[in-house]
CSV table of C-alpha atoms and ligand atoms in Angstrom, one decimal:
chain,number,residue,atom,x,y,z
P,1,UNK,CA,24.4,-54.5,44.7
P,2,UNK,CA,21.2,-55.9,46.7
P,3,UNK,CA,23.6,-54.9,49.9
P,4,UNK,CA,23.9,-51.3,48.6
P,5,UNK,CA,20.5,-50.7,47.5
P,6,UNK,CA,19.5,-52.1,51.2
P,7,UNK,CA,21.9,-50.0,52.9
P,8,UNK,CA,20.8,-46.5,51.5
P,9,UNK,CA,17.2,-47.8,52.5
P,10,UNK,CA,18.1,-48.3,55.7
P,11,UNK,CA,19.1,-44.3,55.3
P,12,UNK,CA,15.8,-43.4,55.5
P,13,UNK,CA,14.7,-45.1,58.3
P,14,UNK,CA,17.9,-43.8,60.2
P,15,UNK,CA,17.0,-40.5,59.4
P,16,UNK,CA,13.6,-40.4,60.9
P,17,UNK,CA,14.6,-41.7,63.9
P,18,UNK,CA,17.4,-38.8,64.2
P,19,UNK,CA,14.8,-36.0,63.6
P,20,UNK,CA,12.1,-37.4,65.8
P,21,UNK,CA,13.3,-36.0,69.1
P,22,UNK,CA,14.4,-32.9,67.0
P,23,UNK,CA,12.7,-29.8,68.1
P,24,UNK,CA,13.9,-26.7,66.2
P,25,UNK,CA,14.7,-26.1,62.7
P,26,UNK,CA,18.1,-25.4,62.9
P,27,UNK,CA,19.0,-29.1,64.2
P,28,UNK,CA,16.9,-30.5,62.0
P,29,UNK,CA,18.8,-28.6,58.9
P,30,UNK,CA,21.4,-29.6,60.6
P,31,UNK,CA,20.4,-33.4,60.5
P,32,UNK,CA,19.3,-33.0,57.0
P,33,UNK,CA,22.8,-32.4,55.9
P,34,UNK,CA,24.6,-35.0,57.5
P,35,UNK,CA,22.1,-37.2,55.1
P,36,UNK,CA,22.4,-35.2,52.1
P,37,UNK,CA,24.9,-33.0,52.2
P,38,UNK,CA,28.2,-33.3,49.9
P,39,UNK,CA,30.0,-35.2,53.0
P,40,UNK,CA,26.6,-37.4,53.7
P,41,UNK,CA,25.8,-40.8,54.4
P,42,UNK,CA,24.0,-40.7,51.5
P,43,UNK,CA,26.8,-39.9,49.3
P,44,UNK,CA,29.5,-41.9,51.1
P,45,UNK,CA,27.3,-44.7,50.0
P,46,UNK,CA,27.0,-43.5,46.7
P,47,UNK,CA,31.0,-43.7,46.1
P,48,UNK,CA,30.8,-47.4,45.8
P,49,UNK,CA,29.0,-47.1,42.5
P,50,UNK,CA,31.5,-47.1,40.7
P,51,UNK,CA,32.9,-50.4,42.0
P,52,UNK,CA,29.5,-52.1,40.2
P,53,UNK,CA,29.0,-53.3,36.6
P,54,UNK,CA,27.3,-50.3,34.7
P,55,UNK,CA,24.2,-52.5,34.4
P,56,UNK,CA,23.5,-52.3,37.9
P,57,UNK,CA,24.2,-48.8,38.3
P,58,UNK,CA,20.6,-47.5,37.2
P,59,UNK,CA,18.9,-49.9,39.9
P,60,UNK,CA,21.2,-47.9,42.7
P,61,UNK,CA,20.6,-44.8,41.1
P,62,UNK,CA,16.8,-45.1,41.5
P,63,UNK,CA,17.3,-46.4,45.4
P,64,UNK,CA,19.3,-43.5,46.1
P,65,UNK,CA,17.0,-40.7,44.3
P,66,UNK,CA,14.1,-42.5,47.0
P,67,UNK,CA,15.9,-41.9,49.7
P,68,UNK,CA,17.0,-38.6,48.9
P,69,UNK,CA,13.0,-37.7,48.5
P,70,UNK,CA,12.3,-40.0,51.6
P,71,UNK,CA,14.5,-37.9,53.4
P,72,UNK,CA,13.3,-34.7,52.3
P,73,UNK,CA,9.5,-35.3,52.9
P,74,UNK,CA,10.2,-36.5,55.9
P,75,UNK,CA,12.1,-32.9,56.9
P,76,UNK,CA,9.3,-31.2,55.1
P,77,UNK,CA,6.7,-33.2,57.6
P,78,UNK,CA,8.2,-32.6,60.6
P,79,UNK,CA,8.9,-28.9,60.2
P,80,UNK,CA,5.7,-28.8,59.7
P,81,UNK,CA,4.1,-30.9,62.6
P,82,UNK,CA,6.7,-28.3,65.3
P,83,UNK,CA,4.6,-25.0,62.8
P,84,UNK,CA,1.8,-26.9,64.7
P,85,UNK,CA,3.0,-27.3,67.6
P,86,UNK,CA,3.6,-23.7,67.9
P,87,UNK,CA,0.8,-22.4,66.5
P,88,UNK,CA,-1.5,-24.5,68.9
P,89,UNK,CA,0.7,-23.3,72.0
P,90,UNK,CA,0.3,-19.7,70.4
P,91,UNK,CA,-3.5,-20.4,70.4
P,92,UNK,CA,-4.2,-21.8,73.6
P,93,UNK,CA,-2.4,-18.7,75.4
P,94,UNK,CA,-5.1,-16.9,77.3
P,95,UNK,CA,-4.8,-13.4,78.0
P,96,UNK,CA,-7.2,-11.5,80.4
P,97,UNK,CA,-8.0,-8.5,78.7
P,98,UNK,CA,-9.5,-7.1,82.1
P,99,UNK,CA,-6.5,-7.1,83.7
P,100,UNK,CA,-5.2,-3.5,84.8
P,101,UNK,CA,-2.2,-2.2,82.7
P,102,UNK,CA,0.6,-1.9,84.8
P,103,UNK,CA,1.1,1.9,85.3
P,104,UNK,CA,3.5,3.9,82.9
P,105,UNK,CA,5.2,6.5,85.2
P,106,UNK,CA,4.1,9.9,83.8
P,107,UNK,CA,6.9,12.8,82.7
P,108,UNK,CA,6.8,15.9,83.6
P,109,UNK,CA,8.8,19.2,82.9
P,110,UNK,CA,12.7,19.8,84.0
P,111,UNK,CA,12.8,21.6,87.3
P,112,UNK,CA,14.8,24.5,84.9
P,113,UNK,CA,12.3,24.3,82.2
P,114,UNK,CA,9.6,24.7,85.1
P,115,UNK,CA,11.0,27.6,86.6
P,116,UNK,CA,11.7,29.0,83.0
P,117,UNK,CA,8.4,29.6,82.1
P,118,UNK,CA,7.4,30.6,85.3
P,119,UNK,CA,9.6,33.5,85.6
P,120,UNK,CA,8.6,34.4,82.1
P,121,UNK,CA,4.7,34.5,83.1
P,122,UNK,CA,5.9,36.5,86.2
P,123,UNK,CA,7.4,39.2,83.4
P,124,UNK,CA,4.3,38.7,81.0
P,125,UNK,CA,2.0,39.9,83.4
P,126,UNK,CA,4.1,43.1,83.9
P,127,UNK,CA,3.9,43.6,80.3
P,128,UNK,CA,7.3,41.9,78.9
P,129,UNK,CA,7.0,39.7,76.3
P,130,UNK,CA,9.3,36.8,75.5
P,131,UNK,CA,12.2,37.2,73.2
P,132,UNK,CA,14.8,34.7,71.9
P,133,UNK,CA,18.1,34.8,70.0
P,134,UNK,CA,20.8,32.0,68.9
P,135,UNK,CA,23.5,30.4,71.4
P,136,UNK,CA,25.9,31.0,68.8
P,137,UNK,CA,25.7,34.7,68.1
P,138,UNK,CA,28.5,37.3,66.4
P,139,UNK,CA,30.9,38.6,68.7
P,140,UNK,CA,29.5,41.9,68.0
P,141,UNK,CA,26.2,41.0,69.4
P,142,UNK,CA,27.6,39.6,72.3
P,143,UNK,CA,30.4,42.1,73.2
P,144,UNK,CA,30.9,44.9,70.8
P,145,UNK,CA,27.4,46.4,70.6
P,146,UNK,CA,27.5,45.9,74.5
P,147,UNK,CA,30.5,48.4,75.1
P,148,UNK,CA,33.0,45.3,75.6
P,149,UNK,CA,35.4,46.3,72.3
P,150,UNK,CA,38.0,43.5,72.1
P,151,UNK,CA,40.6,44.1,74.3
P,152,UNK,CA,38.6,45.2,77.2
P,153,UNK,CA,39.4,44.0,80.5
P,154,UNK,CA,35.8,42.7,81.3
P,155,UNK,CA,35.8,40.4,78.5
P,156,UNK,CA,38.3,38.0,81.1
P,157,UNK,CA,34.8,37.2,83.4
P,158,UNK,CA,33.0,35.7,80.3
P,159,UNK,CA,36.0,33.8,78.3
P,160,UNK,CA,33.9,31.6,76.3
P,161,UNK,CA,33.7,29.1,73.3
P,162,UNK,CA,35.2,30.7,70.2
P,163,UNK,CA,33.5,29.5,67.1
P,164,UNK,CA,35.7,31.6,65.0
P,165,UNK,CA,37.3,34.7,65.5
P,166,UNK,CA,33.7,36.8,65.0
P,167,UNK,CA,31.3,33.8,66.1
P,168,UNK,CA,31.0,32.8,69.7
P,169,UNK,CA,29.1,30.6,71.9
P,170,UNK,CA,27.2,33.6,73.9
P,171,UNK,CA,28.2,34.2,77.2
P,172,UNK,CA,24.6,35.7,78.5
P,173,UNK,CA,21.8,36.5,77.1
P,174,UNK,CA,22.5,40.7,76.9
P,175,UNK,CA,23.0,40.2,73.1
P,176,UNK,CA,19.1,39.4,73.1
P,177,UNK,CA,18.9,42.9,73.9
P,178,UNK,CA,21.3,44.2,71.1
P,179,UNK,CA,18.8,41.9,68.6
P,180,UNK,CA,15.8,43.3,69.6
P,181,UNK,CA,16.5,46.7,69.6
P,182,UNK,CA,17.9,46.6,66.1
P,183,UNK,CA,14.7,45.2,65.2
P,184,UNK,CA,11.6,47.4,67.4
P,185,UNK,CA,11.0,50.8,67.9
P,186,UNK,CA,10.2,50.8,72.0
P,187,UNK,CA,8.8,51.2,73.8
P,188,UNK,CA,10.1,47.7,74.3
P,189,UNK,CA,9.5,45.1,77.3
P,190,UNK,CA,11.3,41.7,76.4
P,191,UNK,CA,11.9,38.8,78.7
P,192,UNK,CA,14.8,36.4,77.1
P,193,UNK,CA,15.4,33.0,78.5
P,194,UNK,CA,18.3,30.8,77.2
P,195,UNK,CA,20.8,28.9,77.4
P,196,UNK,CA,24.7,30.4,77.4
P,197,UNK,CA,28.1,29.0,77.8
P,198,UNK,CA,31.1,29.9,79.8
P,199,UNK,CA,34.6,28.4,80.4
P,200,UNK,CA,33.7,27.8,83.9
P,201,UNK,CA,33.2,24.3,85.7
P,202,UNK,CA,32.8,23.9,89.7
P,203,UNK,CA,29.7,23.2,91.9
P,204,UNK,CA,28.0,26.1,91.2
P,205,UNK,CA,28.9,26.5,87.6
P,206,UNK,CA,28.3,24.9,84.8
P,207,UNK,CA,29.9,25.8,81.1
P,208,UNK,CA,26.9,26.0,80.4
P,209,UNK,CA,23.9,27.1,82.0
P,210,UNK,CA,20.6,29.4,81.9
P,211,UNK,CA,19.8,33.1,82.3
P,212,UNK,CA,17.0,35.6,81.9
P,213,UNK,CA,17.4,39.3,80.4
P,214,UNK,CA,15.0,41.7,81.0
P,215,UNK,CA,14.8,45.3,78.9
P,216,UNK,CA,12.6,47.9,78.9
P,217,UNK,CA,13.1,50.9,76.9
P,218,UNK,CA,10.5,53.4,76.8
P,219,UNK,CA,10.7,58.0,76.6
P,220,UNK,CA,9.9,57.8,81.0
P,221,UNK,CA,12.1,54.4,82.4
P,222,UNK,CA,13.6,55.4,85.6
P,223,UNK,CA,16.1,53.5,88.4
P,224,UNK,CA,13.3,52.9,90.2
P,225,UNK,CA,10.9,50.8,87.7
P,226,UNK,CA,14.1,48.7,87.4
P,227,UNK,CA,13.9,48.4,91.1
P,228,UNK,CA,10.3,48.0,91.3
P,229,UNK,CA,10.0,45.1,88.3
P,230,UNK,CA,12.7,43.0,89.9
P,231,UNK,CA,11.5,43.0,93.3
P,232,UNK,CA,7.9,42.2,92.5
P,233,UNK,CA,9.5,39.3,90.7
P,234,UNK,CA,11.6,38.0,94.0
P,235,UNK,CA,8.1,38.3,95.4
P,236,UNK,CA,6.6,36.4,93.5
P,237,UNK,CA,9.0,33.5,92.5
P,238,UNK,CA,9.8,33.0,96.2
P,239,UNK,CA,6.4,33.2,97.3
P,240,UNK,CA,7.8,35.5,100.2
P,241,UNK,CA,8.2,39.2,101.6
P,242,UNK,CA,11.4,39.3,100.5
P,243,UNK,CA,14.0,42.5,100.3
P,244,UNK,CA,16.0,43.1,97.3
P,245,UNK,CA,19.4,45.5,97.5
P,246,UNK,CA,21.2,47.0,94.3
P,247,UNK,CA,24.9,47.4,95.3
P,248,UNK,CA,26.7,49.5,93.1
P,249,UNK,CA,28.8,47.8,90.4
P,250,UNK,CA,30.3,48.0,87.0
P,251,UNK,CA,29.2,46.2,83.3
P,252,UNK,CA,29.8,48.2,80.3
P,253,UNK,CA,26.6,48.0,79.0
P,254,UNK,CA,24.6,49.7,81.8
P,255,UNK,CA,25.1,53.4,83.6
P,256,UNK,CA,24.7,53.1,86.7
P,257,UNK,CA,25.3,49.4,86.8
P,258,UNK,CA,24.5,47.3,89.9
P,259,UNK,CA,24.6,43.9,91.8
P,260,UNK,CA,21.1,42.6,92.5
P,261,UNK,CA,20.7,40.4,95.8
P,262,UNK,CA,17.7,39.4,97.9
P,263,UNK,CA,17.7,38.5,101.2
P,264,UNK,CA,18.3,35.2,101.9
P,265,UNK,CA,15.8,32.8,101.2
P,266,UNK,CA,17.0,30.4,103.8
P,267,UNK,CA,17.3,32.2,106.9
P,268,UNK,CA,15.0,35.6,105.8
P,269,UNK,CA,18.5,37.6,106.7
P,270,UNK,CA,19.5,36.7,109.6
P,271,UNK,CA,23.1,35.0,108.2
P,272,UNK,CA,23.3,31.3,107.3
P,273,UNK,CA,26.0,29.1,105.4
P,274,UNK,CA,24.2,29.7,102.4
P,275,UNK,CA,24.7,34.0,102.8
P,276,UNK,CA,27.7,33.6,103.9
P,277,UNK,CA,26.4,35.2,107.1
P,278,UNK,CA,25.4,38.3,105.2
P,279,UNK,CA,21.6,38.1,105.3
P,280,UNK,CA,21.9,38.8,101.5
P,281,UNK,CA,22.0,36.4,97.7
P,282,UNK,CA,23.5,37.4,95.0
P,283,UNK,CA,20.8,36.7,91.9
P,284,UNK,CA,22.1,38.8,89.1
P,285,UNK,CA,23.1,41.9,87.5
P,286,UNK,CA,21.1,45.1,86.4
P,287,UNK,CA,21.4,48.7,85.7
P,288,UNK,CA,20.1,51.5,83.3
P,289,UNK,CA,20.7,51.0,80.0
P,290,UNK,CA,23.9,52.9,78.9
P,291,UNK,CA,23.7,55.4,76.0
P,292,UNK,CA,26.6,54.2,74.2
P,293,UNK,CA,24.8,50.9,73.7
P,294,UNK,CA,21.8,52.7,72.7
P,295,UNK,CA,23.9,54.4,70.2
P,296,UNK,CA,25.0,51.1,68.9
P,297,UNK,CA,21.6,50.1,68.0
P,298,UNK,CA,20.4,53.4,66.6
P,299,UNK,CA,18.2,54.1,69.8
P,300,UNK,CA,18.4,57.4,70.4
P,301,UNK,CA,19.5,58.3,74.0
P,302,UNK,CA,18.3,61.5,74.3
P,303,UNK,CA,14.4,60.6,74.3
P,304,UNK,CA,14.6,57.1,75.1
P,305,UNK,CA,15.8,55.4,78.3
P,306,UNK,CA,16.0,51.9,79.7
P,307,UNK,CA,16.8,49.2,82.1
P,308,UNK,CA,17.9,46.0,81.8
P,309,UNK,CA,19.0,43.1,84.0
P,310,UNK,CA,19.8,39.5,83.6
P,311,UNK,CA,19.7,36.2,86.1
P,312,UNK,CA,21.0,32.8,86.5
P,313,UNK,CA,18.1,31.0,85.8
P,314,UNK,CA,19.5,27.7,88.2
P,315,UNK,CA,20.3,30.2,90.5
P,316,UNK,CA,17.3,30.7,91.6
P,317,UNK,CA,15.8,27.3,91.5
P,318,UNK,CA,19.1,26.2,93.8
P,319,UNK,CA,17.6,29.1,96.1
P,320,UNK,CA,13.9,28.3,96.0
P,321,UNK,CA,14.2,24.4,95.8
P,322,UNK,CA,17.5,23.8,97.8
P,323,UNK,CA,19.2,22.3,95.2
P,324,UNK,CA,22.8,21.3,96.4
P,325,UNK,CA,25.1,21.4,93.2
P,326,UNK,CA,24.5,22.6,89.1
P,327,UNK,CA,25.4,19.6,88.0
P,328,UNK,CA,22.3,17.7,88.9
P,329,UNK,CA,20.1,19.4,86.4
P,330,UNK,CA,22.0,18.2,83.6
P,331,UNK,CA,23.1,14.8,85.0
P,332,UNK,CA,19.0,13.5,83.9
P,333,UNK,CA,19.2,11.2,86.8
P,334,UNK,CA,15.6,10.3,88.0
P,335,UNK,CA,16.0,10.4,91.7
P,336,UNK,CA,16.9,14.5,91.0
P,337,UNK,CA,14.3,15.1,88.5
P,338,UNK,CA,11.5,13.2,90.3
P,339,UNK,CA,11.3,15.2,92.7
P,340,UNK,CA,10.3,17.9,91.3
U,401,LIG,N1,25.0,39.9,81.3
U,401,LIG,C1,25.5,40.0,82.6
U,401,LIG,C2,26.3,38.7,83.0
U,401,LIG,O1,26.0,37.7,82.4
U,401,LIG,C3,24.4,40.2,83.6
U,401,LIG,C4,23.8,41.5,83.4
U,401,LIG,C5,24.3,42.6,84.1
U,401,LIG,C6,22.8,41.7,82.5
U,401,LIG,C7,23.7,43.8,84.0
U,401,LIG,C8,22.1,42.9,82.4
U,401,LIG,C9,22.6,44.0,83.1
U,401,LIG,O2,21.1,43.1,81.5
U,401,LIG,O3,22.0,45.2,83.0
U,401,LIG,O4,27.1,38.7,83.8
């Protein structure tokens, strides 16, 4: 018995010199169990109990319940003595509050979103104010009211994102114009900016990418205000004496219709890579508003006419800031973006 009760003693001891070099909770836990837990020393000991005379049993009892405790206060104390240790550490840290911060780069806006709202303040100071409408609009809106009915041929050039049968991912911004003149009287000046979505993927396009639609509708708009508006605009977004030419062309929503280009911003005309050695950029399309459109949205042609024009938005920024392929305005990659 006296070998017992001096063995589980000896426990104690044992165990303190186990956690001493111990320096995190978790291995002294650890330690804690191999003491105490079901499979511990303590209770391998404990199994020879039953080999003494019950009156002795009591005596054991009592030397085992002591070392338990033993055991625990001395995981209790040093738990608590590393809580020191860590908190003096913690308080001994000096920090120089007069140290400069290190910087924080500073973000600015998307080239895109940039040359967004310029172009719109270009258009605001002749008088158009900004419009918007959904990217997912009604096929009507989008083709229908624009003199595209179903099965015309047109339709091919903007295949886009079908919703459902009725509901489609816009393919330009035009169905702004079909919006807003459902909704004002003119005379009208809107300037629309927005995203729209194509089936269309190579270096310069981009399923999905950015225009502007202009529309003016007043009792006196003429061919030549259309003229007029856009190239003040070149002007001005280019920062340049630059030409504009409107080559005859077809969209079912404007009569006469035309190709807008601007001489080339690169070589001022004289034929580069980027012209295709024709002097001239394509930046959009344009024309006068036609009357069955007008019809559509219960404008009535006789006393009312219009222009209206619409632009790829990256287009131009590619132009002005010589930016190589579409993609890298969407690609958010830093070395792109900062430089702008
Ligand atoms: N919506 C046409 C397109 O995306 C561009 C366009 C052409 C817009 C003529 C117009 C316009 O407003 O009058 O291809």
């Amino acid at each position: 018995m006296s070998d017992l009760i001096s063995n589980l003693e000896k426990l104690g001891d044992e165990f303190g010199t186990v956690i001493a070099p111990l320096a995190d909770e978790q291995a002294i836990r650890a330690a804690q169990a191999q003491f105490l837990g079901k499979k511990g020393k303590v209770s391998e000991l404990m199994k020879e109990l039953g080999k003494l005379p019950p009156a002795e049993r009591p005596l054991v009892g009592a030397a085992a319940n002591k070392v338990k405790a033993t055991i625990e206060e001395l995981t209790a104390a040093r738990l608590n003595e590393l809580a020191q240790i860590v908190a003096r550490a913690d308080l001994a840290r000096s920090v120089d509050v007069t140290l400069p911060a290190r910087p924080v780069g500073g973000g600015h806006l998307h080239l895109l979103s940039q040359v967004r709202l310029e172009a719109v303040q270009i258009f605001a100071e002749l008088g158009f104010v900004m419009a918007e409408g959904p990217q997912i609009d009604t096929d009507w809106n989008n083709f229908e009211a624009l003199a595209l009915p179903k099965e015309h041929p047109a339709r091919d050039m903007q295949d886009t994102f079908y919703i459902s049968p009725e509901i489609v991912l816009r393919t330009h911004t035009s169905p702004v114009q079909v919006r807003t003149m459902l909704t004002q009287e003119p005379p009208i000046r809107i300037i629309a900016p927005g995203h729209v979505y194509r089936r269309d993927d190579d270096p310069t396009h981009s399923p999905m990418f950015t225009q502007l639609e202009g529309l003016a509708v007043d009792t006196d708009i003429s061919f030549s205000d259309l003229k007029g508006t856009l190239l003040h605009f070149v002007k001005r977004f280019f920062q340049r004496d630059l030409a504009i030419r409107l080559r005859p062309s077809y969209f079912p929503f404007v009569e006469p219709g035309a190709e807008v280009d601007m001489q080339c911003s690169f070589c001022g005309g004289s034929g580069c890579r980027l012209c295709k050695f024709t002097g001239w950029i394509e930046i959009g399309g344009a024309g006068m508003v036609d009357p069955d459109v007008f019809a559509n949205c219960r404008i009535d042609s006789e006393r009312y006419t219009g222009f209206a024009f619409g632009m790829g938005l990256e287009r131009m920024a590619m132009l002005r800031h010589n930016v190589t392929d579409i993609k890298f305005y969407y690609e958010g990659d830093l070395r792109f973006l900062e430089q702008f």
